Tab-separated table of C-alpha atoms in Angstrom:
chain	number	residue	atom	x	y	z
H	5	SER	CA	12.656	-14.680	-20.437
H	6	SER	CA	14.575	-11.570	-19.512
H	7	ASN	CA	14.169	-8.132	-18.043
H	8	LYS	CA	13.719	-6.718	-21.517
H	9	THR	CA	11.057	-7.255	-24.123
H	10	GLY	CA	12.795	-7.217	-27.477
H	11	SER	CA	14.831	-4.022	-27.629
H	12	SER	CA	12.488	-2.112	-25.308
H	13	PRO	CA	13.328	-1.805	-21.616
H	14	LEU	CA	11.013	-3.480	-19.135
H	15	THR	CA	8.252	-1.165	-17.959
H	16	PHE	CA	5.874	-1.705	-15.065
H	17	ILE	CA	2.334	-0.365	-14.922
H	18	LEU	CA	1.425	1.106	-11.548
H	19	THR	CA	-2.108	1.012	-10.157
H	20	GLY	CA	-3.937	3.823	-8.406
H	21	ILE	CA	-6.912	3.106	-6.183
H	22	PRO	CA	-9.144	0.353	-7.612
H	23	GLY	CA	-12.516	1.723	-8.713
H	24	LEU	CA	-11.237	5.314	-8.794
H	25	LEU	CA	-10.658	7.174	-12.048
H	26	MET	CA	-7.100	8.429	-12.525
H	27	SER	CA	-8.409	11.893	-13.344
H	28	SER	CA	-10.183	12.287	-9.985
H	29	TYR	CA	-8.745	15.572	-8.733
H	30	TRP	CA	-10.625	15.184	-5.474
H	31	MET	CA	-8.094	12.429	-4.727
H	32	ALA	CA	-5.064	14.354	-6.011
H	33	LEU	CA	-5.766	17.401	-3.829
H	34	PRO	CA	-5.904	15.541	-0.471
H	35	LEU	CA	-2.805	13.578	-1.482
H	36	CYS	CA	-0.868	16.770	-2.179
H	37	CYS	CA	-2.071	18.180	1.141
H	38	LEU	CA	-0.853	15.046	2.961
H	39	TYR	CA	2.600	15.333	1.412
H	40	LEU	CA	2.787	19.062	2.201
H	41	LEU	CA	1.731	18.352	5.795
H	42	MET	CA	4.365	15.611	6.047
H	43	LEU	CA	7.122	17.862	4.655
H	44	LEU	CA	6.124	20.800	6.838
H	45	GLY	CA	5.731	18.741	10.015
H	46	ASN	CA	8.973	16.761	9.798
H	47	SER	CA	11.024	19.701	8.518
H	48	THR	CA	9.721	21.866	11.371
H	49	LEU	CA	10.659	19.181	13.906
H	50	LEU	CA	14.181	18.953	12.507
H	51	TRP	CA	14.568	22.739	12.462
H	52	MET	CA	13.339	23.137	16.061
H	53	ILE	CA	15.615	20.379	17.367
H	54	LYS	CA	18.593	21.901	15.563
H	55	THR	CA	18.029	25.515	16.676
H	56	ASP	CA	16.726	25.017	20.235
H	57	HIS	CA	19.604	23.983	22.527
H	58	SER	CA	17.167	22.847	25.217
H	59	LEU	CA	16.145	20.056	22.825
H	60	HIS	CA	19.713	18.759	22.428
H	61	THR	CA	19.030	15.638	24.477
H	62	PRO	CA	19.046	11.925	23.519
H	63	MET	CA	15.261	11.752	23.238
H	64	TYR	CA	15.141	14.571	20.672
H	65	TYR	CA	18.177	13.316	18.771
H	66	PHE	CA	16.311	10.053	18.243
H	67	LEU	CA	13.193	12.033	17.307
H	68	SER	CA	15.196	13.857	14.633
H	69	MET	CA	16.300	10.461	13.265
H	70	LEU	CA	12.649	9.410	13.144
H	71	ALA	CA	11.751	12.589	11.250
H	72	MET	CA	14.533	11.950	8.718
H	73	ALA	CA	13.379	8.359	8.228
H	74	ASP	CA	9.802	9.594	7.723
H	75	LEU	CA	10.984	12.133	5.165
H	76	GLY	CA	12.959	9.477	3.305
H	77	LEU	CA	10.029	7.039	3.324
H	78	SER	CA	7.565	9.630	2.037
H	79	LEU	CA	9.862	11.103	-0.591
H	80	SER	CA	10.466	7.580	-1.908
H	81	THR	CA	6.773	7.246	-2.786
H	82	LEU	CA	6.158	10.879	-3.757
H	83	PRO	CA	7.168	10.773	-7.474
H	84	THR	CA	4.944	7.857	-8.513
H	85	MET	CA	1.981	8.796	-6.309
H	86	LEU	CA	1.835	12.330	-7.719
H	87	ALA	CA	2.515	11.084	-11.254
H	88	ILE	CA	-0.499	8.759	-11.090
H	89	PHE	CA	-3.064	11.002	-9.412
H	90	CYS	CA	-1.966	14.393	-10.776
H	91	PHE	CA	-0.656	13.565	-14.258
H	92	GLU	CA	-2.283	10.160	-14.957
H	93	SER	CA	1.158	8.654	-15.677
H	94	THR	CA	1.223	4.988	-14.666
H	95	SER	CA	4.261	3.539	-16.477
H	96	LEU	CA	7.596	3.182	-14.711
H	97	HIS	CA	10.853	1.726	-16.068
H	98	PHE	CA	12.326	-1.263	-14.280
H	99	GLU	CA	15.401	0.660	-13.060
H	100	ALA	CA	13.277	3.405	-11.497
H	101	CYS	CA	10.959	0.820	-9.922
H	102	PHE	CA	13.971	-1.096	-8.613
H	103	VAL	CA	15.458	2.048	-6.998
H	104	GLN	CA	12.121	3.062	-5.474
H	105	MET	CA	11.607	-0.423	-4.021
H	106	TYR	CA	15.080	-0.355	-2.457
H	107	PHE	CA	14.603	3.027	-0.780
H	108	ILE	CA	11.076	2.258	0.472
H	109	HIS	CA	12.192	-0.936	2.210
H	110	SER	CA	15.476	0.586	3.445
H	111	PHE	CA	13.799	3.579	5.089
H	112	SER	CA	11.129	1.287	6.523
H	113	VAL	CA	13.833	-0.812	8.229
H	114	ILE	CA	15.597	2.360	9.381
H	115	GLU	CA	12.384	3.714	10.925
H	116	SER	CA	11.817	0.421	12.735
H	117	GLY	CA	15.353	0.607	14.124
H	118	VAL	CA	14.847	4.194	15.304
H	119	LEU	CA	11.688	3.158	17.169
H	120	VAL	CA	13.767	0.502	18.978
H	121	ALA	CA	16.373	3.130	19.914
H	122	MET	CA	13.611	5.395	21.241
H	123	ALA	CA	12.223	2.515	23.304
H	124	PHE	CA	15.709	1.984	24.775
H	125	ASP	CA	15.857	5.720	25.565
H	126	ARG	CA	12.559	5.521	27.488
H	127	PHE	CA	13.720	2.332	29.244
H	128	ILE	CA	16.897	4.005	30.532
H	129	ALA	CA	15.066	7.232	31.450
H	130	ILE	CA	12.481	5.411	33.603
H	131	CYS	CA	14.342	2.353	34.896
H	132	TYR	CA	17.779	3.974	35.413
H	133	PRO	CA	17.133	7.738	35.631
H	134	LEU	CA	20.313	8.513	37.597
H	135	ARG	CA	22.488	6.893	34.912
H	136	TYR	CA	20.620	8.389	31.946
H	137	SER	CA	23.220	11.021	31.032
H	138	SER	CA	26.188	8.731	31.576
H	139	LEU	CA	24.725	5.856	29.539
H	140	LEU	CA	23.208	7.763	26.603
H	141	THR	CA	26.199	9.840	25.579
H	142	SER	CA	26.480	11.769	22.298
H	143	SER	CA	29.042	9.239	21.077
H	144	LEU	CA	26.707	6.305	21.740
H	145	ILE	CA	23.807	8.068	20.006
H	146	MET	CA	25.926	8.747	16.908
H	147	LYS	CA	27.081	5.117	16.801
H	148	ALA	CA	23.518	3.881	17.261
H	149	GLY	CA	22.304	6.152	14.451
H	150	GLY	CA	25.078	4.925	12.151
H	151	ALA	CA	24.321	1.279	12.980
H	152	ILE	CA	20.587	1.771	12.324
H	153	PHE	CA	21.294	3.454	9.001
H	154	MET	CA	23.798	0.809	7.886
H	155	ARG	CA	21.434	-1.997	8.878
H	156	GLY	CA	18.732	-0.508	6.657
H	157	ILE	CA	21.129	-0.332	3.712
H	158	CYS	CA	22.747	-3.741	4.127
H	159	VAL	CA	19.664	-5.847	4.943
H	160	VAL	CA	17.698	-4.672	1.891
H	161	LEU	CA	20.636	-4.763	-0.538
H	162	PRO	CA	20.526	-8.575	-1.126
H	163	ILE	CA	16.769	-8.329	-1.761
H	164	ALA	CA	17.413	-5.757	-4.459
H	165	VAL	CA	20.293	-7.737	-6.006
H	166	LEU	CA	18.254	-10.956	-6.100
H	167	ILE	CA	15.199	-9.420	-7.737
H	168	LYS	CA	17.275	-7.463	-10.267
H	169	LYS	CA	18.486	-10.768	-11.721
H	170	MET	CA	15.015	-12.317	-11.977
H	171	PRO	CA	13.142	-12.620	-15.309
H	172	PHE	CA	9.779	-10.883	-15.608
H	173	CYS	CA	7.624	-12.516	-18.248
H	174	LYS	CA	4.118	-12.266	-16.822
H	175	SER	CA	1.818	-9.255	-16.666
H	176	HIS	CA	3.744	-6.135	-15.726
H	177	VAL	CA	0.855	-4.574	-13.814
H	178	LEU	CA	1.691	-3.869	-10.162
H	179	SER	CA	-0.957	-3.684	-7.443
H	180	HIS	CA	0.067	-0.366	-5.888
H	181	SER	CA	1.049	3.204	-6.726
H	182	PHE	CA	4.672	2.385	-5.901
H	183	CYS	CA	7.037	-0.562	-6.128
H	184	LEU	CA	7.176	-3.082	-3.281
H	185	HIS	CA	9.269	-6.247	-3.157
H	186	GLN	CA	6.308	-8.589	-2.594
H	187	ASP	CA	4.421	-7.012	-5.479
H	188	MET	CA	7.336	-7.236	-7.926
H	189	LEU	CA	8.039	-10.818	-6.865
H	190	ARG	CA	4.507	-11.767	-7.867
H	191	LEU	CA	5.349	-10.971	-11.518
H	192	VAL	CA	8.513	-13.094	-11.704
H	193	CYS	CA	8.265	-16.203	-13.884
H	194	GLY	CA	11.326	-17.954	-12.453
H	195	ASP	CA	11.965	-19.718	-9.152
H	196	VAL	CA	11.424	-17.224	-6.314
H	197	LYS	CA	12.094	-19.546	-3.354
H	198	VAL	CA	15.418	-17.873	-2.476
H	199	ASN	CA	13.931	-14.391	-2.816
H	200	SER	CA	10.911	-15.275	-0.685
H	201	LEU	CA	13.001	-17.025	1.961
H	202	TYR	CA	15.487	-14.169	2.270
H	203	GLY	CA	12.712	-11.568	2.276
H	204	LEU	CA	10.876	-13.386	5.063
H	205	THR	CA	14.108	-13.865	7.033
H	206	ALA	CA	14.992	-10.174	6.649
H	207	VAL	CA	11.564	-9.117	7.933
H	208	ILE	CA	11.778	-11.474	10.926
H	209	LEU	CA	15.318	-10.376	11.851
H	210	THR	CA	14.516	-6.664	11.528
H	211	LYS	CA	10.907	-5.685	12.147
H	212	GLY	CA	10.013	-8.929	13.918
H	213	LEU	CA	12.980	-8.707	16.285
H	214	ASP	CA	12.469	-4.958	16.669
H	215	SER	CA	8.838	-5.364	17.725
H	216	LEU	CA	9.803	-8.007	20.301
H	217	THR	CA	12.547	-5.721	21.663
H	218	ILE	CA	10.101	-2.836	21.998
H	219	LEU	CA	7.578	-5.127	23.717
H	220	LEU	CA	10.235	-6.360	26.164
H	221	SER	CA	11.345	-2.788	26.884
H	222	TYR	CA	7.811	-1.729	27.749
H	223	MET	CA	7.227	-4.772	29.926
H	224	MET	CA	10.225	-3.691	32.010
H	225	ILE	CA	9.098	-0.042	31.919
H	226	ILE	CA	5.606	-0.975	33.155
H	227	ARG	CA	7.090	-3.143	35.903
H	228	THR	CA	9.221	-0.202	37.069
H	229	ILE	CA	6.309	2.256	36.909
H	230	LEU	CA	4.046	-0.066	38.927
H	231	GLY	CA	6.758	-0.233	41.582
H	232	ILE	CA	6.546	3.529	42.165
H	233	VAL	CA	4.487	4.384	45.251
H	234	SER	CA	3.199	7.798	44.188
H	235	GLN	CA	0.389	7.655	41.618
H	236	GLU	CA	1.260	11.153	40.441
H	237	THR	CA	4.825	10.039	39.708
H	238	GLN	CA	3.507	6.930	37.960
H	239	ALA	CA	1.317	9.059	35.685
H	240	LYS	CA	4.172	11.458	34.962
H	241	ALA	CA	6.558	8.611	34.091
H	242	PHE	CA	4.032	6.916	31.824
H	243	SER	CA	3.151	10.209	30.093
H	244	THR	CA	6.733	10.447	28.800
H	245	CYS	CA	6.132	7.217	26.852
H	246	ILE	CA	2.793	8.070	25.228
H	247	SER	CA	4.252	9.788	22.149
H	248	HIS	CA	6.575	6.870	21.453
H	249	LEU	CA	3.816	4.316	22.014
H	250	CYS	CA	1.626	6.177	19.506
H	251	ALA	CA	4.490	6.188	16.971
H	252	VAL	CA	4.995	2.434	17.453
H	253	LEU	CA	1.291	1.683	16.963
H	254	ILE	CA	1.049	4.005	13.941
H	255	PHE	CA	3.965	2.173	12.306
H	256	TYR	CA	3.341	-1.459	13.249
H	257	ILE	CA	-0.452	-1.771	12.976
H	258	PRO	CA	-0.575	-1.006	9.211
H	259	LEU	CA	2.602	-3.097	8.729
H	260	ILE	CA	1.085	-6.141	10.443
H	261	GLY	CA	-2.176	-5.680	8.545
H	262	LEU	CA	-0.345	-5.436	5.215
H	263	SER	CA	1.789	-8.508	5.969
H	264	ILE	CA	-1.253	-10.587	6.935
H	265	THR	CA	-3.207	-9.609	3.815
H	266	HIS	CA	-0.212	-10.366	1.569
H	267	ARG	CA	0.174	-13.837	3.094
H	268	PHE	CA	-3.399	-14.892	3.806
H	269	GLY	CA	-5.747	-12.325	2.247
H	270	LYS	CA	-5.535	-13.185	-1.416
H	271	HIS	CA	-9.348	-13.490	-1.504
H	272	LEU	CA	-9.781	-9.912	-0.234
H	273	PRO	CA	-10.691	-7.162	-2.740
H	274	PRO	CA	-7.748	-5.218	-4.274
H	275	LEU	CA	-8.930	-2.044	-2.545
H	276	THR	CA	-8.075	-3.568	0.860
H	277	HIS	CA	-4.462	-4.272	-0.157
H	278	THR	CA	-4.104	-0.807	-1.690
H	279	LEU	CA	-5.456	1.088	1.316
H	280	LEU	CA	-3.292	-0.882	3.772
H	281	ALA	CA	-0.149	-0.269	1.707
H	282	ASP	CA	-0.953	3.443	1.411
H	283	ALA	CA	-1.645	3.663	5.152
H	284	TYR	CA	1.633	1.871	5.960
H	285	LEU	CA	3.704	4.328	3.910
H	286	LEU	CA	1.759	7.583	4.295
H	287	VAL	CA	0.169	7.594	7.755
H	288	PRO	CA	3.293	7.378	10.021
H	289	PRO	CA	5.198	10.279	8.343
H	290	VAL	CA	2.112	12.493	8.562
H	291	LEU	CA	0.983	11.608	12.092
H	292	ASN	CA	4.330	11.314	13.913
H	293	PRO	CA	5.075	15.082	13.901
H	294	LEU	CA	1.501	15.810	14.991
H	295	VAL	CA	1.680	13.277	17.840
H	296	TYR	CA	5.012	14.581	19.142
H	297	SER	CA	3.925	18.219	18.776
H	298	TRP	CA	0.730	17.497	20.711
H	299	LYS	CA	2.138	15.266	23.466
H	300	THR	CA	5.633	16.742	23.986
H	301	LYS	CA	5.577	19.830	26.196
H	302	GLN	CA	8.870	21.322	24.965
H	303	ILE	CA	7.922	21.088	21.289
H	304	ARG	CA	4.401	22.390	21.923
H	305	ARG	CA	5.801	25.362	23.851
H	306	ARG	CA	8.302	26.077	21.065
H	307	ILE	CA	5.535	26.032	18.430
H	308	LEU	CA	3.389	28.407	20.522
H	309	ILE	CA	6.334	30.819	20.846
H	310	LEU	CA	6.842	30.780	17.083
H	311	LEU	CA	3.123	31.375	16.442
H	312	CYS	CA	3.057	34.274	18.913
H	313	ARG	CA	6.072	35.894	17.251
H	314	ARG	CA	4.463	35.590	13.831
H	315	GLY	CA	1.201	36.988	15.216
């Protein structure tokens, strides 16, 4: 048992959508439109935040980090998704699959960390508004961004190292249009206890801890908002959190659904697993720019100015 079959390198076979022909262009066209929308939306956000000095505040710096994480997550899946649905190419060498798996999980952890940082930003803005500027300095934001990025790299690295050493001697057919750790682990013919234990621990210490931190932040935010006498002020304070709450739900609901089906939904049809995995990786990068453009007054105003100039 090894990662090579004879003299040929190990190759995985990726799966499109169960029950759908690979040559279905009606699937390829919407997929291309989703990726174009994701690229346009996140790139526009980054460009606006960079060029508009009124957006050079902690909230928008964290939003730019979220846009970069979304771009990284989507571009990690782009090559294999387009190869399958546009060119009917389903084979992928082990090294390419290994690299894709690493970047998908790394950017996923990074995005989770950015959502925590954005929750902290809203917590300070609402609970300690007078100390907002003094607490969230440019230096602190840069350090937080570096720590989030390094955590994403370091936490996933052992997962990649462990699975690279494992022998694959079963079927090489993966369940998705991209490479995920859980899916690759299913094809290993050796002992996967260490891999499974570390993978579970990594998820608990990153996304599990992150979700609890966000929940705690919002419990304190809600307590502060309810303590405000004026209902108009309460509504205004809560409205500043809506975009972030939407981003959290968009990211964590598909993630929780995918985790539950991987652990307990083995009896479910393959289409359920595929759609949840696609939603987890494609929906947040597409919807986040739309949510922030719709709910954030400064960004909406900037977009309207640009449209008027073009008109």
